[in-house]
Coordinates of C-alpha atoms and ligand atoms in Angstrom, one line a residue:
X1 CA 79.0 90.8 104.2
X2 CA 81.1 89.2 101.5
X3 CA 81.4 91.1 98.2
X4 CA 83.2 90.6 94.9
X5 CA 85.6 93.4 96.0
X6 CA 87.1 91.1 98.6
X7 CA 89.0 89.7 95.7
X8 CA 90.9 93.0 95.5
X9 CA 91.3 96.0 93.2
X10 CA 94.0 96.9 90.7
X11 CA 94.4 100.6 90.2
X12 CA 96.1 101.9 87.1
X13 CA 97.7 105.4 87.0
X14 CA 99.9 107.5 89.2
X15 CA 98.3 111.0 88.6
X16 CA 95.9 113.0 90.7
X17 CA 93.0 110.6 90.4
X18 CA 95.0 107.5 91.2
X19 CA 96.6 109.3 94.2
X20 CA 93.3 110.5 95.8
X21 CA 91.1 107.6 94.8
X22 CA 93.9 105.1 95.8
X23 CA 94.1 106.7 99.3
X24 CA 90.2 106.6 99.6
X25 CA 90.2 102.9 98.6
X26 CA 92.9 102.1 101.1
X27 CA 91.2 104.1 103.9
X28 CA 88.0 102.2 103.2
X29 CA 89.9 99.0 103.9
X30 CA 89.9 97.3 100.5
X31 CA 92.8 95.3 99.4
X32 CA 94.7 97.0 96.6
X33 CA 96.1 94.0 94.8
X34 CA 98.3 96.2 92.6
X35 CA 99.1 99.6 91.4
X36 CA 100.2 99.9 87.7
X37 CA 101.9 102.9 86.1
X38 CA 104.2 103.7 83.3
X39 CA 106.7 105.7 85.3
X40 CA 108.5 103.2 87.5
X41 CA 109.6 105.7 90.2
X42 CA 106.1 107.3 90.6
X43 CA 104.4 103.9 90.6
X44 CA 106.7 102.5 93.3
X45 CA 106.3 105.6 95.5
X46 CA 102.5 105.6 95.3
X47 CA 102.3 101.8 95.7
X48 CA 104.4 102.2 98.9
X49 CA 102.0 104.8 100.3
X50 CA 99.0 102.6 99.5
X51 CA 100.6 99.4 100.8
X52 CA 100.2 97.8 97.4
X53 CA 102.6 96.2 94.9
X54 CA 103.9 98.2 91.9
X55 CA 103.5 96.9 88.3
X56 CA 104.7 98.2 85.0
X57 CA 102.1 99.3 82.5
X58 CA 103.1 96.4 80.1
X59 CA 103.5 93.8 82.8
X60 CA 100.8 91.1 83.6
X61 CA 98.7 92.7 86.4
X62 CA 97.5 90.5 89.2
X63 CA 94.0 89.0 89.3
X64 CA 91.4 91.3 91.0
X65 CA 87.6 91.8 91.1
X66 CA 87.9 95.3 89.8
X67 CA 90.4 97.1 87.5
X68 CA 90.2 100.9 87.6
X69 CA 91.9 102.9 84.8
X70 CA 92.6 106.2 86.5
X71 CA 94.6 107.6 83.6
X72 CA 94.4 110.3 81.0
X73 CA 91.1 109.9 79.0
X74 CA 93.0 109.2 75.7
X75 CA 94.9 106.3 77.3
X76 CA 91.8 104.4 78.5
X77 CA 90.9 102.5 75.3
X78 CA 94.5 101.2 74.8
X79 CA 94.8 100.1 78.5
X80 CA 91.4 98.5 78.5
X81 CA 92.8 95.9 76.1
X82 CA 95.1 94.8 78.9
X83 CA 92.3 93.1 80.8
X84 CA 91.6 89.8 79.3
X85 CA 89.4 88.2 81.9
X86 CA 85.9 88.9 80.9
X87 CA 84.5 87.9 84.3
X88 CA 86.2 90.9 86.1
X89 CA 84.9 94.4 86.2
X90 CA 86.7 97.2 84.3
X91 CA 86.1 100.9 85.1
X92 CA 87.4 104.3 84.2
X93 CA 87.1 107.5 86.2
X94 CA 86.3 110.1 83.5
X95 CA 83.1 112.2 83.5
X96 CA 83.3 112.7 79.8
X97 CA 84.2 109.3 78.4
X98 CA 81.5 106.7 77.5
X99 CA 81.7 103.1 78.6
X100 CA 82.6 102.2 75.0
X101 CA 86.1 103.5 75.7
X102 CA 86.5 100.3 77.7
X103 CA 85.9 98.2 74.5
X104 CA 83.5 95.3 74.5
X105 CA 84.4 94.2 78.0
X106 CA 81.4 92.4 79.4
X107 CA 81.3 94.1 82.9
X108 CA 82.3 97.7 82.4
X109 CA 81.5 100.9 84.1
X110 CA 82.4 104.4 85.3
X111 CA 83.2 105.7 88.8
X112 CA 83.4 109.5 88.5
X113 CA 83.9 111.8 91.5
X114 CA 82.5 115.2 90.9
X115 CA 85.5 117.0 92.4
X116 CA 88.5 118.8 91.2
X117 CA 91.5 116.8 92.4
X118 CA 94.8 118.6 92.7
X119 CA 98.2 117.8 94.2
X120 CA 98.2 117.9 98.0
X121 CA 97.1 115.8 100.9
X122 CA 94.7 112.9 100.2
X123 CA 91.3 114.3 99.6
X124 CA 88.3 113.5 101.9
X125 CA 85.8 112.1 99.4
X126 CA 83.2 111.3 102.0
X127 CA 80.9 114.1 100.9
X128 CA 81.9 114.1 97.3
X129 CA 79.1 112.9 94.9
X130 CA 80.3 109.8 93.1
X131 CA 78.6 109.1 89.8
X132 CA 78.3 105.5 88.6
X133 CA 77.4 104.4 85.1
X134 CA 77.4 100.6 84.7
X135 CA 76.8 98.1 81.8
X136 CA 75.3 95.3 83.9
X137 CA 74.5 94.0 87.4
X138 CA 78.0 92.8 88.3
X139 CA 79.6 96.1 87.3
X140 CA 76.8 98.0 89.1
X141 CA 77.0 96.0 92.3
X142 CA 80.8 96.1 92.4
X143 CA 81.1 99.9 91.8
X144 CA 78.3 100.7 94.3
X145 CA 80.0 98.6 97.0
X146 CA 83.2 100.6 96.4
X147 CA 81.6 104.0 96.0
X148 CA 79.4 103.6 99.1
X149 CA 82.4 102.7 101.2
X150 CA 84.0 106.0 100.2
X151 CA 81.2 108.5 100.0
X152 CA 77.7 109.1 101.4
X153 CA 76.5 110.5 98.1
X154 CA 76.4 107.9 95.3
X155 CA 74.2 108.3 92.3
X156 CA 73.8 106.3 89.1
X157 CA 73.4 108.2 85.9
X158 CA 73.1 107.0 82.3
X159 CA 75.9 108.1 80.0
X160 CA 74.1 110.9 78.3
X161 CA 73.1 112.5 81.6
X162 CA 76.6 112.0 83.0
X163 CA 78.1 113.8 80.0
X164 CA 75.7 116.7 80.6
X165 CA 76.7 116.8 84.3
X166 CA 80.4 116.8 83.2
X167 CA 79.6 119.8 80.9
X168 CA 77.8 121.6 83.7
X169 CA 80.7 120.9 86.1
X170 CA 83.1 122.7 83.7
X171 CA 80.8 125.8 83.8
X172 CA 80.5 125.5 87.6
X173 CA 84.1 124.9 88.5
X174 CA 86.7 125.2 85.7
X175 CA 85.6 128.4 84.1
X176 CA 85.1 130.4 87.3
X177 CA 88.6 129.3 88.5
X178 CA 90.1 130.3 85.1
X179 CA 88.3 133.7 85.3
X180 CA 89.6 134.2 88.8
X181 CA 93.1 133.5 87.5
X182 CA 92.6 136.2 84.8
X183 CA 91.2 138.6 87.4
X184 CA 94.3 138.1 89.6
X185 CA 96.5 138.8 86.5
X186 CA 94.7 142.0 85.8
X187 CA 95.6 143.2 89.4
X188 CA 99.1 141.8 89.3
X189 CA 99.8 143.7 86.1
X190 CA 98.9 146.9 87.9
X191 CA 101.0 146.0 91.0
X192 CA 97.8 145.5 93.1
X193 CA 97.7 142.6 95.5
X194 CA 95.6 139.8 93.9
X195 CA 94.8 138.5 97.4
X196 CA 92.4 141.5 97.7
X197 CA 89.9 139.4 95.6
X198 CA 90.0 136.4 97.9
X199 CA 87.2 137.4 100.3
X200 CA 85.0 138.1 97.3
X201 CA 85.6 134.7 95.9
X202 CA 85.0 133.0 99.3
X203 CA 81.8 134.9 99.9
X204 CA 80.5 134.2 96.4
X205 CA 81.0 130.4 96.8
X206 CA 79.4 130.5 100.3
X207 CA 76.4 132.5 99.0
X208 CA 75.8 130.2 96.0
X209 CA 75.9 127.3 98.4
X210 CA 73.4 128.9 100.8
X211 CA 70.9 130.6 98.5
X212 CA 71.6 129.3 95.0
X213 CA 73.3 130.9 92.0
X214 CA 70.3 132.8 90.6
X215 CA 69.7 134.8 93.9
X216 CA 73.5 135.4 94.4
X217 CA 74.2 137.2 91.1
X218 CA 75.2 140.9 91.4
X219 CA 77.3 143.2 89.3
X220 CA 76.9 145.9 86.6
X221 CA 75.1 143.8 84.0
X222 CA 72.8 142.2 86.5
X223 CA 71.8 145.8 87.6
X224 CA 71.5 147.0 84.1
X225 CA 74.3 149.5 84.6
X226 CA 75.3 149.7 81.0
X227 CA 77.5 152.8 81.5
X228 CA 79.8 150.8 83.8
X229 CA 79.8 147.8 81.4
X230 CA 80.9 150.2 78.7
X231 CA 83.7 151.6 80.9
X232 CA 84.9 148.2 81.7
X233 CA 85.1 147.3 78.1
X234 CA 87.2 150.4 77.5
X235 CA 89.6 149.3 80.2
X236 CA 90.0 146.0 78.3
X237 CA 90.9 147.6 75.0
X238 CA 94.3 146.0 75.0
X239 CA 93.1 142.4 75.5
X240 CA 90.8 141.4 72.6
X241 CA 89.9 137.9 74.0
X242 CA 89.1 139.1 77.5
X243 CA 87.1 142.0 76.2
X244 CA 85.1 139.6 74.0
X245 CA 84.5 137.3 77.0
X246 CA 83.4 140.3 79.1
X247 CA 81.0 141.5 76.3
X248 CA 79.5 138.0 75.8
X249 CA 79.0 137.3 79.5
X250 CA 77.5 140.7 80.0
X251 CA 75.1 140.3 77.1
X252 CA 74.0 136.9 78.4
X253 CA 73.2 138.5 81.8
X254 CA 71.5 141.5 80.3
X255 CA 69.4 139.1 78.1
X256 CA 68.3 137.2 81.2
X257 CA 67.6 140.2 83.4
X258 CA 67.2 143.3 81.2
X259 CA 66.2 142.1 77.7
X260 CA 65.5 145.6 76.5
X261 CA 69.1 146.7 77.2
X262 CA 70.5 143.6 75.6
X263 CA 69.1 144.5 72.2
X264 CA 71.7 145.6 69.8
X265 CA 74.5 144.4 72.0
X266 CA 77.0 142.5 69.8
X267 CA 79.2 139.8 71.3
X268 CA 80.8 138.6 68.1
X269 CA 83.2 141.5 67.3
X270 CA 83.8 142.8 70.8
X271 CA 82.1 146.1 69.8
X272 CA 79.1 146.2 72.0
X273 CA 76.5 148.7 71.0
X274 CA 74.8 149.5 74.3
Ligands
LIG1 N1 91.9 115.4 88.5 C1 90.6 115.6 88.5 O1 90.2 116.6 89.0 C2 89.7 114.6 87.9 C3 88.3 114.7 88.4 C4 87.4 113.8 87.9 C5 87.8 112.8 86.9 N2 89.1 112.8 86.5 C6 89.5 111.7 85.5 O2 90.6 110.9 86.1 C7 91.4 110.4 85.0 C8 92.8 110.7 85.4 O3 93.0 112.1 85.5 P1 94.1 112.8 86.4 O4 93.6 114.1 86.9 O5 94.6 111.8 87.4 O6 95.3 113.0 85.3 P2 96.8 113.3 85.6 O7 97.1 113.7 87.0 O8 97.3 114.0 84.5 O9 97.4 111.8 85.5 C9 97.2 111.0 84.3 C10 97.8 109.7 84.5 O10 97.6 109.0 83.2 C11 98.9 108.3 82.9 N3 98.9 108.2 81.5 C12 98.8 109.1 80.5 N4 99.0 108.5 79.3 C13 99.2 107.2 79.5 C14 99.4 106.1 78.7 N5 99.4 106.3 77.3 N6 99.6 104.9 79.2 C15 99.6 104.8 80.5 N7 99.4 105.8 81.4 C16 99.2 107.0 80.9 C17 99.9 109.3 83.4 O11 101.1 108.7 83.5 P3 102.5 109.5 83.5 O12 102.6 110.1 84.9 O13 103.5 108.5 83.2 O14 102.4 110.6 82.5 C18 99.3 109.6 84.8 O15 99.5 108.6 85.7 C19 90.9 111.1 83.7 O16 90.1 110.2 83.1 C20 90.1 112.3 84.2 O17 89.1 112.7 83.3 C21 90.1 113.7 87.0

């Protein structure tokens, strides 16, 4: 069936999102009318991979049904000014930015994959939830056509809910990964192989997927083992920030599961009074 997207897509950016989304668009069989980027070498290289034509960031980009700004959040408003044709759809890929970042463009929207995209082989996005937030019917139809050709999980969410989802995604994915990095550093500092933690990490992710986060939680604070929590805090005496983070997270878990033990536990000065 014919769709607006038959008139092609212009993708802007040469970073992680442009790389993975560009490959997904190409795999889905859409015509990439152009790839625009500010680094000529990177733009040419990605355009070649995607069988598209490279454009400079200040050049006139070719006509297309959809322009996707897959660039750093802060760069979106400036680049949005580039699209003068009001009858085309303009989108960005950020979970946190509102549609107003795209200016007053008549047909504007967001296509946000809930996935952490890192350098590597092109990601398989077929099971990745794609969130759409659109200003009008044309933007909605165009973004749905594209999203459904890439993933089996496409949802539309208004901006306020998408922002909450983005916030939740930081808790669900960014913070645990950062905490894992800090855990690995704790071991590396002692000459202990950080890879010893890997099976624990894998099992935790699998269990959360199978039985949910609430049923998967274990550990000293969950059990109410305040003596062990206190011993861990002593071990962190040389790292005020990590000690505070441990104290706060422990107090939150105690409050949920052992409110009597949480009383009198201070998380502000890193001096828990258990
Ligand atoms: N990566 C993820 O996991 C992920 C997931 C969901 C959503 N997103 C969203 O996807 C978008 C792109 O993120 P990313 O991860 O691809 O970032 P990235 O890998 O850091 O790439 C950022 C891109 O933006 C370009 N850029 C930065 N400032 C610019 C400017 N002033 N003018 C023109 N281009 C500029 C960079 O160009 P140079 O290479 O020349 O610096 C680069 O191509 C963001 O809105 C982000 O919120 C990312």
